[in-house]
Amino acid sequence: MLSAEQLRQFRRALLEWFTMRQRDLPWRHTRDPYAVWISEIMLQQTRVAAVIPYYHRFLARFPDFKSLAEAPEQELLACWSGLGYYQRARNLQKAARQMKQAGAFPDNYSAIRALPGIGDYTAAAISSISFHLPHAVLDGNVFRVLSRVFTDPANIASAAGKRHLSGIAETVLDKAQPGMFNQGMMELGATVCLPKNPQCVICPVSEWCRARQSGTQSDFPVKIVSRKSVQEKRILFWVERDGRILAWNARQHPA
DNA sequence: AACTCGGGGGA
DNA sequence: TCCCCAGAGTT
């Protein structure tokens, strides 16, 4: 782990870099929890480039939780058509109806986390970005960055590994500017600390990165996924005489 | 812990 | 083709 002073330097370097070099993305022009929420749900397992046009259309048609709560389902799904994971859209409306009932967007972590379709990641993102609450986000990008900075051997595919890195994330988090810090970590993972060929030469925190120091960037994050066995059919035939194989042929693929 | 949900981009 | 992506819910 880094010393307290090193942590301060790390945070400052990351925030300075993010302030200067962040991409201009539509949801970064607002802190409105409703808009941030919509963007975060759309971004679940979906690339930024794919989300942008949907984000604009969706907010134009459903500018607040009241209009979303009252939307006909067909119209809602039409707005979502092509994004995939349609349960996300249905959960959006369920949550919007809860907000309409309550009269406001929930303003604390546990209430946000309790909404349908919102898990640990999204609750931390909305809490930190829109409400300045000190909750660290953990997505694929943050796992990768933290794993490399600390050359952490935890397996991010396991629940234990995720819990372990979650503790580190809370320690590293800049609690004075959690929203900016969280976005900075994700932006770093998305644009510099890439899965393959990380751009360490231009990385603002390479000075505090153990993987960079030891040249082991490609060894992290440790992700050991137990792959399910794949069932496949093959055709095998041969010519045999007196217990000896005279000729054989095995197709690589089923006919 | 494993599985499912969608569609698209990149290796 | 396979893997991965600003994950969450169910079993």
PDB file of C-alpha atoms (C1' of nucleotides) in Angstrom:
ATOM      1  CA  MET A   1       0.000   0.000   0.000  1.00  0.00           C
ATOM      2  CA  LEU A   2       1.104   3.553  -0.597  1.00  0.00           C
ATOM      3  CA  SER A   3       1.938   5.891   2.280  1.00  0.00           C
ATOM      4  CA  ALA A   4      -0.500   8.629   3.224  1.00  0.00           C
ATOM      5  CA  GLU A   5       1.637  11.159   1.398  1.00  0.00           C
ATOM      6  CA  GLN A   6       1.885   8.962  -1.680  1.00  0.00           C
ATOM      7  CA  LEU A   7      -1.871   8.522  -1.652  1.00  0.00           C
ATOM      8  CA  ARG A   8      -2.328  12.288  -1.638  1.00  0.00           C
ATOM      9  CA  GLN A   9       0.041  12.610  -4.574  1.00  0.00           C
ATOM     10  CA  PHE A  10      -1.700   9.816  -6.437  1.00  0.00           C
ATOM     11  CA  ARG A  11      -5.109  11.433  -5.998  1.00  0.00           C
ATOM     12  CA  ARG A  12      -3.859  14.865  -6.998  1.00  0.00           C
ATOM     13  CA  ALA A  13      -2.148  13.516 -10.121  1.00  0.00           C
ATOM     14  CA  LEU A  14      -5.221  11.558 -11.160  1.00  0.00           C
ATOM     15  CA  LEU A  15      -7.611  14.475 -10.612  1.00  0.00           C
ATOM     16  CA  GLU A  16      -5.343  16.907 -12.408  1.00  0.00           C
ATOM     17  CA  TRP A  17      -5.083  14.562 -15.361  1.00  0.00           C
ATOM     18  CA  PHE A  18      -8.830  13.910 -15.421  1.00  0.00           C
ATOM     19  CA  THR A  19      -9.615  17.619 -15.290  1.00  0.00           C
ATOM     20  CA  MET A  20      -7.362  18.308 -18.256  1.00  0.00           C
ATOM     21  CA  ARG A  21      -7.754  15.217 -20.405  1.00  0.00           C
ATOM     22  CA  GLN A  22     -11.198  13.772 -19.869  1.00  0.00           C
ATOM     23  CA  ARG A  23     -13.292  12.973 -22.904  1.00  0.00           C
ATOM     24  CA  ASP A  24     -16.225  15.279 -23.528  1.00  0.00           C
ATOM     25  CA  LEU A  25     -19.141  12.940 -22.850  1.00  0.00           C
ATOM     26  CA  PRO A  26     -22.768  14.127 -22.730  1.00  0.00           C
ATOM     27  CA  TRP A  27     -23.478  12.927 -19.163  1.00  0.00           C
ATOM     28  CA  ARG A  28     -20.499  14.867 -17.881  1.00  0.00           C
ATOM     29  CA  HIS A  29     -22.348  18.132 -18.490  1.00  0.00           C
ATOM     30  CA  THR A  30     -24.738  17.485 -15.631  1.00  0.00           C
ATOM     31  CA  ARG A  31     -24.917  16.280 -12.064  1.00  0.00           C
ATOM     32  CA  ASP A  32     -28.678  15.761 -12.197  1.00  0.00           C
ATOM     33  CA  PRO A  33     -29.094  12.361 -10.521  1.00  0.00           C
ATOM     34  CA  TYR A  34     -31.802  11.382 -12.993  1.00  0.00           C
ATOM     35  CA  ALA A  35     -29.569  12.006 -16.013  1.00  0.00           C
ATOM     36  CA  VAL A  36     -26.557  10.403 -14.337  1.00  0.00           C
ATOM     37  CA  TRP A  37     -28.693   7.401 -13.459  1.00  0.00           C
ATOM     38  CA  ILE A  38     -29.920   6.952 -17.041  1.00  0.00           C
ATOM     39  CA  SER A  39     -26.367   7.156 -18.354  1.00  0.00           C
ATOM     40  CA  GLU A  40     -25.044   4.638 -15.825  1.00  0.00           C
ATOM     41  CA  ILE A  41     -27.759   2.105 -16.580  1.00  0.00           C
ATOM     42  CA  MET A  42     -27.152   2.477 -20.315  1.00  0.00           C
ATOM     43  CA  LEU A  43     -23.418   2.059 -19.803  1.00  0.00           C
ATOM     44  CA  GLN A  44     -23.811  -1.272 -18.029  1.00  0.00           C
ATOM     45  CA  GLN A  45     -22.004  -3.737 -20.276  1.00  0.00           C
ATOM     46  CA  THR A  46     -22.363  -1.305 -23.145  1.00  0.00           C
ATOM     47  CA  ARG A  47     -19.733   0.791 -24.861  1.00  0.00           C
ATOM     48  CA  VAL A  48     -19.670   4.573 -24.609  1.00  0.00           C
ATOM     49  CA  ALA A  49     -19.988   5.071 -28.358  1.00  0.00           C
ATOM     50  CA  ALA A  50     -23.104   2.927 -28.493  1.00  0.00           C
ATOM     51  CA  VAL A  51     -24.752   4.758 -25.592  1.00  0.00           C
ATOM     52  CA  ILE A  52     -24.362   8.384 -26.709  1.00  0.00           C
ATOM     53  CA  PRO A  53     -27.192   8.573 -29.290  1.00  0.00           C
ATOM     54  CA  TYR A  54     -29.544   6.622 -27.014  1.00  0.00           C
ATOM     55  CA  TYR A  55     -28.765   8.901 -24.093  1.00  0.00           C
ATOM     56  CA  HIS A  56     -29.757  12.015 -26.059  1.00  0.00           C
ATOM     57  CA  ARG A  57     -32.955  10.480 -27.413  1.00  0.00           C
ATOM     58  CA  PHE A  58     -33.986   9.044 -24.065  1.00  0.00           C
ATOM     59  CA  LEU A  59     -33.545  12.285 -22.122  1.00  0.00           C
ATOM     60  CA  ALA A  60     -35.325  14.262 -24.806  1.00  0.00           C
ATOM     61  CA  ARG A  61     -38.320  11.924 -24.616  1.00  0.00           C
ATOM     62  CA  PHE A  62     -38.208  11.248 -20.858  1.00  0.00           C
ATOM     63  CA  PRO A  63     -36.583  14.278 -19.218  1.00  0.00           C
ATOM     64  CA  ASP A  64     -37.416  13.320 -15.620  1.00  0.00           C
ATOM     65  CA  PHE A  65     -38.584  10.413 -13.480  1.00  0.00           C
ATOM     66  CA  LYS A  66     -42.188  11.555 -13.679  1.00  0.00           C
ATOM     67  CA  SER A  67     -42.344  11.334 -17.474  1.00  0.00           C
ATOM     68  CA  LEU A  68     -40.554   7.995 -17.355  1.00  0.00           C
ATOM     69  CA  ALA A  69     -42.914   6.660 -14.714  1.00  0.00           C
ATOM     70  CA  GLU A  70     -45.915   7.552 -16.872  1.00  0.00           C
ATOM     71  CA  ALA A  71     -44.516   6.285 -20.186  1.00  0.00           C
ATOM     72  CA  PRO A  72     -46.326   3.545 -22.115  1.00  0.00           C
ATOM     73  CA  GLU A  73     -44.155   0.444 -22.077  1.00  0.00           C
ATOM     74  CA  GLN A  74     -44.099   0.188 -25.874  1.00  0.00           C
ATOM     75  CA  GLU A  75     -42.733   3.689 -26.158  1.00  0.00           C
ATOM     76  CA  LEU A  76     -40.125   3.015 -23.487  1.00  0.00           C
ATOM     77  CA  LEU A  77     -38.931  -0.167 -25.174  1.00  0.00           C
ATOM     78  CA  ALA A  78     -38.908   1.558 -28.547  1.00  0.00           C
ATOM     79  CA  CYS A  79     -36.506   4.122 -27.081  1.00  0.00           C
ATOM     80  CA  TRP A  80     -34.320   1.274 -25.795  1.00  0.00           C
ATOM     81  CA  SER A  81     -34.521  -0.869 -28.898  1.00  0.00           C
ATOM     82  CA  GLY A  82     -31.034  -1.913 -29.973  1.00  0.00           C
ATOM     83  CA  LEU A  83     -29.332  -1.401 -26.628  1.00  0.00           C
ATOM     84  CA  GLY A  84     -29.937  -4.935 -25.394  1.00  0.00           C
ATOM     85  CA  TYR A  85     -30.513  -6.161 -21.838  1.00  0.00           C
ATOM     86  CA  TYR A  86     -34.121  -4.993 -21.981  1.00  0.00           C
ATOM     87  CA  GLN A  87     -34.669  -5.785 -18.324  1.00  0.00           C
ATOM     88  CA  ARG A  88     -32.631  -2.613 -17.700  1.00  0.00           C
ATOM     89  CA  ALA A  89     -35.377  -0.524 -19.320  1.00  0.00           C
ATOM     90  CA  ARG A  90     -38.139  -2.224 -17.324  1.00  0.00           C
ATOM     91  CA  ASN A  91     -36.203  -1.722 -14.102  1.00  0.00           C
ATOM     92  CA  LEU A  92     -35.724   1.943 -14.995  1.00  0.00           C
ATOM     93  CA  GLN A  93     -39.455   2.397 -15.123  1.00  0.00           C
ATOM     94  CA  LYS A  94     -40.048   0.437 -11.922  1.00  0.00           C
ATOM     95  CA  ALA A  95     -37.553   2.673 -10.141  1.00  0.00           C
ATOM     96  CA  ALA A  96     -39.034   5.812 -11.726  1.00  0.00           C
ATOM     97  CA  ARG A  97     -42.446   4.842 -10.373  1.00  0.00           C
ATOM     98  CA  GLN A  98     -40.963   4.429  -6.901  1.00  0.00           C
ATOM     99  CA  MET A  99     -39.469   7.913  -7.210  1.00  0.00           C
ATOM    100  CA  LYS A 100     -42.786   9.343  -8.350  1.00  0.00           C
ATOM    101  CA  GLN A 101     -44.419   7.722  -5.337  1.00  0.00           C
ATOM    102  CA  ALA A 102     -41.756   9.110  -2.993  1.00  0.00           C
ATOM    103  CA  GLY A 103     -41.747  12.467  -4.757  1.00  0.00           C
ATOM    104  CA  ALA A 104     -37.977  12.659  -5.211  1.00  0.00           C
ATOM    105  CA  PHE A 105     -34.837  10.914  -6.356  1.00  0.00           C
ATOM    106  CA  PRO A 106     -33.303   9.138  -3.323  1.00  0.00           C
ATOM    107  CA  ASP A 107     -30.311  11.045  -1.948  1.00  0.00           C
ATOM    108  CA  ASN A 108     -28.353   8.457   0.023  1.00  0.00           C
ATOM    109  CA  TYR A 109     -26.436   5.322  -0.908  1.00  0.00           C
ATOM    110  CA  SER A 110     -28.629   2.660   0.662  1.00  0.00           C
ATOM    111  CA  ALA A 111     -31.845   4.118  -0.746  1.00  0.00           C
ATOM    112  CA  ILE A 112     -30.277   4.386  -4.207  1.00  0.00           C
ATOM    113  CA  ARG A 113     -28.855   0.868  -3.928  1.00  0.00           C
ATOM    114  CA  ALA A 114     -32.313  -0.466  -3.081  1.00  0.00           C
ATOM    115  CA  LEU A 115     -33.785   0.625  -6.427  1.00  0.00           C
ATOM    116  CA  PRO A 116     -34.393  -2.101  -9.008  1.00  0.00           C
ATOM    117  CA  GLY A 117     -31.574  -2.396 -11.530  1.00  0.00           C
ATOM    118  CA  ILE A 118     -29.072  -0.639  -9.298  1.00  0.00           C
ATOM    119  CA  GLY A 119     -26.244  -2.720  -7.870  1.00  0.00           C
ATOM    120  CA  ASP A 120     -23.067  -1.821  -6.009  1.00  0.00           C
ATOM    121  CA  TYR A 121     -21.408  -0.160  -8.974  1.00  0.00           C
ATOM    122  CA  THR A 122     -24.284   2.049 -10.070  1.00  0.00           C
ATOM    123  CA  ALA A 123     -25.201   3.037  -6.507  1.00  0.00           C
ATOM    124  CA  ALA A 124     -21.628   4.174  -5.877  1.00  0.00           C
ATOM    125  CA  ALA A 125     -21.492   6.032  -9.185  1.00  0.00           C
ATOM    126  CA  ILE A 126     -24.689   8.010  -8.620  1.00  0.00           C
ATOM    127  CA  SER A 127     -23.921   8.622  -4.932  1.00  0.00           C
ATOM    128  CA  SER A 128     -20.482  10.007  -5.664  1.00  0.00           C
ATOM    129  CA  ILE A 129     -21.184  11.941  -8.870  1.00  0.00           C
ATOM    130  CA  SER A 130     -24.537  13.479  -7.989  1.00  0.00           C
ATOM    131  CA  PHE A 131     -24.432  13.613  -4.188  1.00  0.00           C
ATOM    132  CA  HIS A 132     -20.689  13.848  -3.426  1.00  0.00           C
ATOM    133  CA  LEU A 133     -20.884  10.822  -1.160  1.00  0.00           C
ATOM    134  CA  PRO A 134     -17.652   8.885  -0.488  1.00  0.00           C
ATOM    135  CA  HIS A 135     -18.359   5.560  -2.177  1.00  0.00           C
ATOM    136  CA  ALA A 136     -15.763   4.017  -4.479  1.00  0.00           C
ATOM    137  CA  VAL A 137     -16.934   2.541  -7.766  1.00  0.00           C
ATOM    138  CA  LEU A 138     -15.655  -0.833  -8.883  1.00  0.00           C
ATOM    139  CA  ASP A 139     -16.021  -1.740 -12.512  1.00  0.00           C
ATOM    140  CA  GLY A 140     -13.786  -3.585 -14.932  1.00  0.00           C
ATOM    141  CA  ASN A 141     -11.644  -0.481 -15.427  1.00  0.00           C
ATOM    142  CA  VAL A 142     -11.090   0.208 -11.741  1.00  0.00           C
ATOM    143  CA  PHE A 143     -10.274  -3.427 -11.034  1.00  0.00           C
ATOM    144  CA  ARG A 144      -7.590  -3.294 -13.684  1.00  0.00           C
ATOM    145  CA  VAL A 145      -6.064  -0.009 -12.508  1.00  0.00           C
ATOM    146  CA  LEU A 146      -5.956  -0.996  -8.826  1.00  0.00           C
ATOM    147  CA  SER A 147      -4.709  -4.464  -9.582  1.00  0.00           C
ATOM    148  CA  ARG A 148      -1.786  -3.023 -11.529  1.00  0.00           C
ATOM    149  CA  VAL A 149      -0.949  -0.137  -9.203  1.00  0.00           C
ATOM    150  CA  PHE A 150      -0.597  -2.558  -6.293  1.00  0.00           C
ATOM    151  CA  THR A 151       0.382  -5.656  -8.341  1.00  0.00           C
ATOM    152  CA  ASP A 152      -2.421  -7.265  -6.400  1.00  0.00           C
ATOM    153  CA  PRO A 153      -2.714 -11.035  -6.898  1.00  0.00           C
ATOM    154  CA  ALA A 154      -6.394 -11.175  -5.948  1.00  0.00           C
ATOM    155  CA  ASN A 155      -8.509 -12.995  -8.527  1.00  0.00           C
ATOM    156  CA  ILE A 156     -11.036 -10.431  -9.704  1.00  0.00           C
ATOM    157  CA  ALA A 157     -13.284 -13.179 -11.025  1.00  0.00           C
ATOM    158  CA  SER A 158     -13.978 -14.388  -7.488  1.00  0.00           C
ATOM    159  CA  ALA A 159     -16.191 -12.763  -4.888  1.00  0.00           C
ATOM    160  CA  ALA A 160     -13.310 -12.798  -2.404  1.00  0.00           C
ATOM    161  CA  GLY A 161     -11.037 -11.032  -4.870  1.00  0.00           C
ATOM    162  CA  LYS A 162     -13.649  -8.379  -5.508  1.00  0.00           C
ATOM    163  CA  ARG A 163     -14.139  -7.813  -1.784  1.00  0.00           C
ATOM    164  CA  HIS A 164     -10.399  -7.478  -1.362  1.00  0.00           C
ATOM    165  CA  LEU A 165     -10.046  -4.859  -4.086  1.00  0.00           C
ATOM    166  CA  SER A 166     -13.161  -3.123  -2.807  1.00  0.00           C
ATOM    167  CA  GLY A 167     -11.347  -2.432   0.462  1.00  0.00           C
ATOM    168  CA  ILE A 168      -8.367  -1.033  -1.405  1.00  0.00           C
ATOM    169  CA  ALA A 169     -10.637   1.133  -3.536  1.00  0.00           C
ATOM    170  CA  GLU A 170     -12.242   2.681  -0.448  1.00  0.00           C
ATOM    171  CA  THR A 171      -8.772   3.440   0.943  1.00  0.00           C
ATOM    172  CA  VAL A 172      -7.518   5.052  -2.244  1.00  0.00           C
ATOM    173  CA  LEU A 173     -10.730   7.017  -2.902  1.00  0.00           C
ATOM    174  CA  ASP A 174     -10.458  10.782  -2.607  1.00  0.00           C
ATOM    175  CA  LYS A 175     -13.273  11.413  -0.146  1.00  0.00           C
ATOM    176  CA  ALA A 176     -13.222  15.136  -0.779  1.00  0.00           C
ATOM    177  CA  GLN A 177     -13.994  14.690  -4.489  1.00  0.00           C
ATOM    178  CA  PRO A 178     -15.372  11.163  -4.812  1.00  0.00           C
ATOM    179  CA  GLY A 179     -17.269  11.794  -8.045  1.00  0.00           C
ATOM    180  CA  MET A 180     -14.318  13.239  -9.913  1.00  0.00           C
ATOM    181  CA  PHE A 181     -11.985  10.619  -8.479  1.00  0.00           C
ATOM    182  CA  ASN A 182     -14.240   7.723  -9.467  1.00  0.00           C
ATOM    183  CA  GLN A 183     -14.659   9.052 -12.986  1.00  0.00           C
ATOM    184  CA  GLY A 184     -10.928   9.648 -13.190  1.00  0.00           C
ATOM    185  CA  MET A 185     -10.173   6.039 -12.289  1.00  0.00           C
ATOM    186  CA  MET A 186     -12.630   4.746 -14.875  1.00  0.00           C
ATOM    187  CA  GLU A 187     -11.386   7.183 -17.503  1.00  0.00           C
ATOM    188  CA  LEU A 188      -7.817   6.096 -16.843  1.00  0.00           C
ATOM    189  CA  GLY A 189      -8.787   2.459 -17.308  1.00  0.00           C
ATOM    190  CA  ALA A 190     -10.759   3.232 -20.452  1.00  0.00           C
ATOM    191  CA  THR A 191      -8.171   5.378 -22.209  1.00  0.00           C
ATOM    192  CA  VAL A 192      -4.690   4.734 -20.723  1.00  0.00           C
ATOM    193  CA  CYS A 193      -4.512   1.675 -18.483  1.00  0.00           C
ATOM    194  CA  LEU A 194      -5.816  -0.525 -21.291  1.00  0.00           C
ATOM    195  CA  PRO A 195      -6.263  -4.300 -21.020  1.00  0.00           C
ATOM    196  CA  LYS A 196      -3.652  -4.790 -23.725  1.00  0.00           C
ATOM    197  CA  ASN A 197      -0.780  -2.412 -24.427  1.00  0.00           C
ATOM    198  CA  PRO A 198      -1.343  -0.020 -21.514  1.00  0.00           C
ATOM    199  CA  GLN A 199      -0.016   3.463 -22.295  1.00  0.00           C
ATOM    200  CA  CYS A 200       2.248   3.757 -19.236  1.00  0.00           C
ATOM    201  CA  VAL A 201       4.399   6.397 -20.908  1.00  0.00           C
ATOM    202  CA  ILE A 202       1.544   8.900 -20.750  1.00  0.00           C
ATOM    203  CA  CYS A 203      -0.013   7.631 -17.519  1.00  0.00           C
ATOM    204  CA  PRO A 204      -0.419  10.311 -14.836  1.00  0.00           C
ATOM    205  CA  VAL A 205       0.048   7.815 -11.980  1.00  0.00           C
ATOM    206  CA  SER A 206       2.794   5.605 -13.393  1.00  0.00           C
ATOM    207  CA  GLU A 207       5.102   6.981 -10.702  1.00  0.00           C
ATOM    208  CA  TRP A 208       3.072   5.087  -8.061  1.00  0.00           C
ATOM    209  CA  CYS A 209       2.385   1.962 -10.107  1.00  0.00           C
ATOM    210  CA  ARG A 210       4.166  -1.213  -9.013  1.00  0.00           C
ATOM    211  CA  ALA A 211       3.309  -3.062 -12.214  1.00  0.00           C
ATOM    212  CA  ARG A 212       4.934  -0.268 -14.182  1.00  0.00           C
ATOM    213  CA  GLN A 213       7.993  -0.374 -11.928  1.00  0.00           C
ATOM    214  CA  SER A 214       8.421  -4.119 -12.367  1.00  0.00           C
ATOM    215  CA  GLY A 215       7.272  -4.283 -15.979  1.00  0.00           C
ATOM    216  CA  THR A 216       4.496  -6.722 -15.096  1.00  0.00           C
ATOM    217  CA  GLN A 217       1.517  -4.798 -16.488  1.00  0.00           C
ATOM    218  CA  SER A 218       0.431  -7.753 -18.576  1.00  0.00           C
ATOM    219  CA  ASP A 219       0.266 -10.017 -15.494  1.00  0.00           C
ATOM    220  CA  PHE A 220      -2.528  -7.942 -13.982  1.00  0.00           C
ATOM    221  CA  PRO A 221      -5.349  -8.070 -13.256  1.00  0.00           C
ATOM    222  CA  VAL A 222      -5.421 -11.716 -12.253  1.00  0.00           C
ATOM    223  CA  LYS A 223      -8.656 -13.068 -13.649  1.00  0.00           C
ATOM    224  CA  ILE A 224      -9.169 -16.775 -13.391  1.00  0.00           C
ATOM    225  CA  VAL A 225     -12.503 -17.775 -14.843  1.00  0.00           C
ATOM    226  CA  SER A 226     -13.491 -21.388 -14.561  1.00  0.00           C
ATOM    227  CA  ARG A 227     -14.766 -22.003 -18.025  1.00  0.00           C
ATOM    228  CA  LYS A 228     -17.726 -24.287 -18.450  1.00  0.00           C
ATOM    229  CA  SER A 229     -16.989 -27.364 -20.545  1.00  0.00           C
ATOM    230  CA  VAL A 230     -18.093 -27.117 -24.137  1.00  0.00           C
ATOM    231  CA  GLN A 231     -19.910 -30.109 -25.578  1.00  0.00           C
ATOM    232  CA  GLU A 232     -19.098 -30.910 -29.186  1.00  0.00           C
ATOM    233  CA  LYS A 233     -19.787 -33.752 -31.581  1.00  0.00           C
ATOM    234  CA  ARG A 234     -17.130 -35.185 -33.833  1.00  0.00           C
ATOM    235  CA  ILE A 235     -17.134 -37.837 -36.513  1.00  0.00           C
ATOM    236  CA  LEU A 236     -14.345 -40.376 -36.356  1.00  0.00           C
ATOM    237  CA  PHE A 237     -13.964 -43.340 -38.693  1.00  0.00           C
ATOM    238  CA  TRP A 238     -11.245 -45.772 -39.450  1.00  0.00           C
ATOM    239  CA  VAL A 239     -10.401 -48.960 -41.290  1.00  0.00           C
ATOM    240  CA  GLU A 240      -9.303 -51.810 -39.084  1.00  0.00           C
ATOM    241  CA  ARG A 241      -8.109 -55.343 -39.692  1.00  0.00           C
ATOM    242  CA  ASP A 242      -6.860 -57.876 -37.182  1.00  0.00           C
ATOM    243  CA  GLY A 243      -6.892 -55.241 -34.461  1.00  0.00           C
ATOM    244  CA  ARG A 244      -4.639 -52.932 -36.452  1.00  0.00           C
ATOM    245  CA  ILE A 245      -5.708 -49.592 -37.861  1.00  0.00           C
ATOM    246  CA  LEU A 246      -5.032 -49.396 -41.583  1.00  0.00           C
ATOM    247  CA  ALA A 247      -6.441 -45.912 -42.166  1.00  0.00           C
ATOM    248  CA  TRP A 248      -8.324 -43.275 -40.198  1.00  0.00           C
ATOM    249  CA  ASN A 249      -9.835 -39.853 -40.525  1.00  0.00           C
ATOM    250  CA  ALA A 250     -11.131 -37.424 -37.944  1.00  0.00           C
ATOM    251  CA  ARG A 251     -13.077 -34.353 -38.979  1.00  0.00           C
ATOM    252  CA  GLN A 252     -12.306 -31.161 -37.170  1.00  0.00           C
ATOM    253  CA  HIS A 253     -15.904 -30.027 -37.331  1.00  0.00           C
ATOM    254  CA  PRO A 254     -19.234 -31.791 -37.335  1.00  0.00           C
ATOM    255  CA  ALA A 255     -20.745 -32.149 -40.781  1.00  0.00           C
TER     256      ALA A 255
ATOM    257  C1'  DA B   1     -20.477 -19.396  -7.681  1.00  0.00           C
ATOM    258  C1'  DA B   2     -22.657 -20.072 -11.977  1.00  0.00           C
ATOM    259  C1'  DC B   3     -25.851 -18.454 -15.311  1.00  0.00           C
ATOM    260  C1'  DT B   4     -28.479 -15.274 -18.114  1.00  0.00           C
ATOM    261  C1'  DC B   5     -29.435 -11.154 -20.425  1.00  0.00           C
ATOM    262  C1'  DG B   6     -28.032  -8.304 -26.236  1.00  0.00           C
ATOM    263  C1'  DG B   7     -25.612  -6.058 -29.222  1.00  0.00           C
ATOM    264  C1'  DG B   8     -21.440  -4.348 -31.161  1.00  0.00           C
ATOM    265  C1'  DG B   9     -16.395  -3.705 -31.681  1.00  0.00           C
ATOM    266  C1'  DG B  10     -11.803  -5.406 -31.853  1.00  0.00           C
ATOM    267  C1'  DA B  11      -8.173  -8.982 -31.928  1.00  0.00           C
TER     268       DA B  11
ATOM    269  C1'  DT C   1     -14.640 -16.802 -33.960  1.00  0.00           C
ATOM    270  C1'  DC C   2     -14.047 -15.517 -29.407  1.00  0.00           C
ATOM    271  C1'  DC C   3     -13.609 -12.140 -25.899  1.00  0.00           C
ATOM    272  C1'  DC C   4     -14.901  -8.044 -23.709  1.00  0.00           C
ATOM    273  C1'  DC C   5     -17.620  -4.135 -22.461  1.00  0.00           C
ATOM    274  C1'  DA C   6     -19.037   2.393 -16.828  1.00  0.00           C
ATOM    275  C1'  DG C   7     -23.363  -4.979 -14.228  1.00  0.00           C
ATOM    276  C1'  DA C   8     -27.522  -6.751 -12.058  1.00  0.00           C
ATOM    277  C1'  DG C   9     -30.705 -10.293 -10.779  1.00  0.00           C
ATOM    278  C1'  DT C  10     -31.784 -15.088 -10.183  1.00  0.00           C
ATOM    279  C1'  DT C  11     -30.899 -19.707  -8.981  1.00  0.00           C
TER     280       DT C  11
END
